[in-house]
């Protein structure tokens, strides 16, 4: 019979200016558009993956300013999300620190209600000459918190962005199968 449509709510987190919007737009349109306004929105994108219709809802969140880091992720966001993408820039160490804080916050908050799949993304891989966060550091953080890890350039290629969403979808399906 007809296969059921799969819905996946994906929450994007991370500091400002790391490329969250670029990554979202790249996934939605396959294109890179340089500048975006500061809008917080939920986008829908349907895709056929392995012959199955997948409906992604992508919440491109704004990193709150003048706000305690402990309040940077709301309970509402965590309850909504089936999976999370935490983005930093490989040439912005403070954005890596934000991801480190956020990943620990999420893992603590979710201790009782299960572990949502998380992918950590080091973006702006094209800016090697300005790198301040090594691949090793990113990989170790991901390993320590049981997250997936990719380094990508939303500016240069669609492929890396696609891999991130497909890997997250796999993890979401695994998590659902365990429930
Ligand atoms: P957000 O605040 O996290 O949503 O970040 P944006 O998507 O608005 O991107 C911030 C800035 O970084 C913009 O000027 C983008 O053009 C730029 N940018 C985003 N992704 C990349 C990338 O992979 N490489 C480079 N070189 N610049 C990027």
Tab-separated table of C-alpha atoms and ligand atoms in Angstrom:
chain	number	residue	atom	x	y	z
A	1	UNK	CA	0.000	0.000	0.000
A	2	UNK	CA	0.940	3.656	0.079
A	3	UNK	CA	3.841	4.409	2.338
A	4	UNK	CA	3.239	6.816	5.127
A	5	UNK	CA	4.841	10.193	4.953
A	6	UNK	CA	7.556	10.663	7.560
A	7	UNK	CA	7.744	13.961	9.445
A	8	UNK	CA	10.963	15.166	11.011
A	9	UNK	CA	11.251	18.324	13.107
A	10	UNK	CA	14.791	19.659	12.943
A	11	UNK	CA	16.018	22.431	15.257
A	12	UNK	CA	19.073	24.433	14.255
A	13	UNK	CA	21.103	25.900	17.094
A	14	UNK	CA	24.376	27.751	17.466
A	15	UNK	CA	25.774	31.250	17.799
A	16	UNK	CA	25.069	34.103	15.423
A	17	UNK	CA	26.847	34.321	12.099
A	18	UNK	CA	27.964	30.711	11.872
A	19	UNK	CA	25.874	29.971	8.781
A	20	UNK	CA	22.638	28.480	10.135
A	21	UNK	CA	20.556	30.372	7.593
A	22	UNK	CA	23.010	29.595	4.800
A	23	UNK	CA	22.777	25.904	5.652
A	24	UNK	CA	18.980	26.001	5.748
A	25	UNK	CA	18.651	27.853	2.455
A	26	UNK	CA	21.210	25.542	0.845
A	27	UNK	CA	19.145	22.525	1.874
A	28	UNK	CA	15.876	24.105	0.750
A	29	UNK	CA	17.019	25.520	-2.576
A	30	UNK	CA	20.390	23.839	-3.240
A	31	UNK	CA	21.791	27.327	-3.598
A	32	UNK	CA	23.953	29.605	-1.494
A	33	UNK	CA	22.669	33.083	-0.900
A	34	UNK	CA	25.100	35.337	0.899
A	35	UNK	CA	23.031	37.458	3.233
A	36	UNK	CA	19.836	36.973	5.179
A	37	UNK	CA	17.824	39.054	7.573
A	38	UNK	CA	17.489	38.145	11.225
A	39	UNK	CA	14.319	36.177	10.923
A	40	UNK	CA	13.370	33.232	13.024
A	41	UNK	CA	11.225	30.852	11.023
A	42	UNK	CA	10.129	27.298	10.528
A	43	UNK	CA	10.587	26.081	6.960
A	44	UNK	CA	9.067	22.997	5.401
A	45	UNK	CA	10.902	20.927	2.852
A	46	UNK	CA	9.726	17.637	1.394
A	47	UNK	CA	12.131	15.226	-0.152
A	48	UNK	CA	12.116	11.665	-1.395
A	49	UNK	CA	14.809	9.665	0.361
A	50	UNK	CA	15.184	5.921	-0.300
A	51	UNK	CA	11.819	5.984	-2.046
A	52	UNK	CA	10.096	7.468	0.928
A	53	UNK	CA	8.445	10.860	1.223
A	54	UNK	CA	10.095	12.824	4.036
A	55	UNK	CA	8.711	16.100	5.298
A	56	UNK	CA	11.295	18.191	7.124
A	57	UNK	CA	10.231	21.060	9.362
A	58	UNK	CA	13.313	23.175	9.966
A	59	UNK	CA	13.393	25.686	12.807
A	60	UNK	CA	16.196	28.146	12.128
A	61	UNK	CA	16.493	29.664	15.597
A	62	UNK	CA	18.008	32.984	16.575
A	63	UNK	CA	20.697	32.946	19.210
A	64	UNK	CA	19.355	35.211	21.960
A	65	UNK	CA	21.375	38.275	22.795
A	66	UNK	CA	21.774	39.635	26.328
A	67	UNK	CA	20.613	36.338	27.646
A	68	UNK	CA	22.049	33.791	30.040
A	69	UNK	CA	23.330	30.815	28.077
A	70	UNK	CA	21.251	28.514	30.227
A	71	UNK	CA	18.151	30.159	28.786
A	72	UNK	CA	19.340	30.006	25.218
A	73	UNK	CA	17.325	26.892	24.479
A	74	UNK	CA	13.723	26.671	25.541
A	75	UNK	CA	11.876	23.626	26.775
A	76	UNK	CA	9.400	24.233	23.969
A	77	UNK	CA	12.147	23.950	21.356
A	78	UNK	CA	13.452	20.706	22.822
A	79	UNK	CA	10.001	19.155	23.005
A	80	UNK	CA	9.287	20.142	19.411
A	81	UNK	CA	12.530	18.790	17.979
A	82	UNK	CA	12.996	15.222	16.739
A	83	UNK	CA	16.615	15.997	16.009
A	84	UNK	CA	19.044	18.895	16.374
A	85	UNK	CA	21.819	20.423	14.303
A	86	UNK	CA	24.334	22.462	16.319
A	87	UNK	CA	26.405	24.724	14.112
A	88	UNK	CA	29.675	26.539	14.776
A	89	UNK	CA	32.180	28.210	12.489
A	90	UNK	CA	35.657	26.644	12.276
A	91	UNK	CA	37.113	30.165	12.335
A	92	UNK	CA	35.177	31.399	15.369
A	93	UNK	CA	36.247	29.799	18.633
A	94	UNK	CA	33.530	31.476	20.686
A	95	UNK	CA	30.917	29.837	18.448
A	96	UNK	CA	32.487	26.460	19.277
A	97	UNK	CA	32.172	27.285	22.986
A	98	UNK	CA	28.477	28.057	22.427
A	99	UNK	CA	27.957	24.638	20.836
A	100	UNK	CA	29.813	22.983	23.708
A	101	UNK	CA	27.509	24.700	26.226
A	102	UNK	CA	24.390	23.959	24.237
A	103	UNK	CA	25.184	20.290	23.761
A	104	UNK	CA	25.708	19.801	27.493
A	105	UNK	CA	22.534	21.713	28.255
A	106	UNK	CA	20.518	19.528	25.911
A	107	UNK	CA	21.980	16.296	27.205
A	108	UNK	CA	21.151	17.322	30.778
A	109	UNK	CA	17.633	18.495	29.971
A	110	UNK	CA	16.887	15.348	28.045
A	111	UNK	CA	18.227	12.919	30.589
A	112	UNK	CA	14.784	11.797	31.636
A	113	UNK	CA	12.893	12.137	28.374
A	114	UNK	CA	15.360	10.309	26.141
A	115	UNK	CA	18.204	11.412	23.957
A	116	UNK	CA	17.356	13.356	20.829
A	117	UNK	CA	19.793	12.781	17.999
A	118	UNK	CA	22.261	15.647	17.527
A	119	UNK	CA	24.620	16.435	14.684
A	120	UNK	CA	27.430	18.892	15.361
A	121	UNK	CA	28.461	20.846	12.271
A	122	UNK	CA	31.676	22.822	11.822
A	123	UNK	CA	30.792	25.215	9.007
A	124	UNK	CA	32.925	27.496	6.772
A	125	UNK	CA	35.355	24.757	5.939
A	126	UNK	CA	36.379	26.802	2.901
A	127	UNK	CA	38.062	29.310	5.245
A	128	UNK	CA	40.966	26.978	6.161
A	129	UNK	CA	43.450	29.841	6.441
A	130	UNK	CA	41.356	31.376	9.222
A	131	UNK	CA	40.689	28.141	11.099
A	132	UNK	CA	40.859	28.376	14.899
A	133	UNK	CA	39.006	25.164	15.797
A	134	UNK	CA	40.683	21.923	14.711
A	135	UNK	CA	38.716	19.039	13.226
A	136	UNK	CA	39.949	16.895	16.099
A	137	UNK	CA	38.350	19.162	18.720
A	138	UNK	CA	35.034	19.035	16.915
A	139	UNK	CA	35.173	15.289	16.548
A	140	UNK	CA	36.064	14.795	20.220
A	141	UNK	CA	33.207	16.984	21.424
A	142	UNK	CA	30.791	15.011	19.250
A	143	UNK	CA	32.169	11.721	20.513
A	144	UNK	CA	31.914	12.760	24.165
A	145	UNK	CA	28.245	13.697	23.823
A	146	UNK	CA	27.203	10.912	21.456
A	147	UNK	CA	26.579	13.210	18.487
A	148	UNK	CA	27.263	12.945	14.778
A	149	UNK	CA	29.923	15.240	13.331
A	150	UNK	CA	30.566	16.898	9.971
A	151	UNK	CA	32.720	19.716	8.707
A	152	UNK	CA	31.100	21.443	5.759
A	153	UNK	CA	31.002	24.596	3.705
A	154	UNK	CA	27.455	25.786	3.141
A	155	UNK	CA	28.959	28.391	0.828
A	156	UNK	CA	30.751	25.934	-1.434
A	157	UNK	CA	28.731	22.736	-1.692
A	158	UNK	CA	25.282	21.281	-1.390
A	159	UNK	CA	26.612	17.778	-0.805
A	160	UNK	CA	27.841	18.259	2.778
A	161	UNK	CA	24.571	19.887	3.811
A	162	UNK	CA	22.636	17.014	2.291
A	163	UNK	CA	24.772	14.489	4.200
A	164	UNK	CA	24.034	16.274	7.482
A	165	UNK	CA	20.259	16.083	7.001
A	166	UNK	CA	20.342	12.490	5.777
A	167	UNK	CA	22.476	11.347	8.704
A	168	UNK	CA	20.164	13.141	11.137
A	169	UNK	CA	17.155	11.488	9.536
A	170	UNK	CA	18.778	8.067	9.964
A	171	UNK	CA	19.395	8.800	13.651
A	172	UNK	CA	15.809	10.033	14.122
A	173	UNK	CA	14.481	6.825	12.583
A	174	UNK	CA	16.712	4.723	14.827
A	175	UNK	CA	15.547	6.661	17.882
A	176	UNK	CA	11.902	6.109	16.897
A	177	UNK	CA	12.425	2.404	16.365
A	178	UNK	CA	13.758	2.141	19.919
A	179	UNK	CA	10.688	3.769	21.464
B	1	LIG	P1	23.455	32.636	10.979
B	1	LIG	O1	23.422	33.924	11.754
B	1	LIG	O2	24.054	31.532	11.785
B	1	LIG	O3	22.138	32.253	10.379
B	1	LIG	O4	24.517	32.855	9.785
B	1	LIG	P2	24.235	33.254	8.252
B	1	LIG	O5	23.700	32.085	7.506
B	1	LIG	O6	23.454	34.511	8.204
B	1	LIG	O7	25.730	33.488	7.734
B	1	LIG	C1	26.572	34.473	8.353
B	1	LIG	C2	27.633	34.946	7.364
B	1	LIG	O8	28.525	33.881	7.053
B	1	LIG	C3	27.042	35.400	6.031
B	1	LIG	O9	27.783	36.518	5.588
B	1	LIG	C4	27.251	34.208	5.117
B	1	LIG	O10	27.383	34.586	3.771
B	1	LIG	C5	28.549	33.613	5.656
B	1	LIG	N1	28.655	32.153	5.464
B	1	LIG	C6	27.742	31.208	5.762
B	1	LIG	N2	28.201	29.971	5.481
B	1	LIG	C7	29.466	30.124	5.007
B	1	LIG	C8	30.485	29.210	4.562
B	1	LIG	O11	30.343	27.982	4.530
B	1	LIG	N3	31.664	29.779	4.159
B	1	LIG	C9	31.877	31.123	4.158
B	1	LIG	N4	33.061	31.566	3.730
B	1	LIG	N5	30.939	31.996	4.573
B	1	LIG	C10	29.752	31.519	5.003
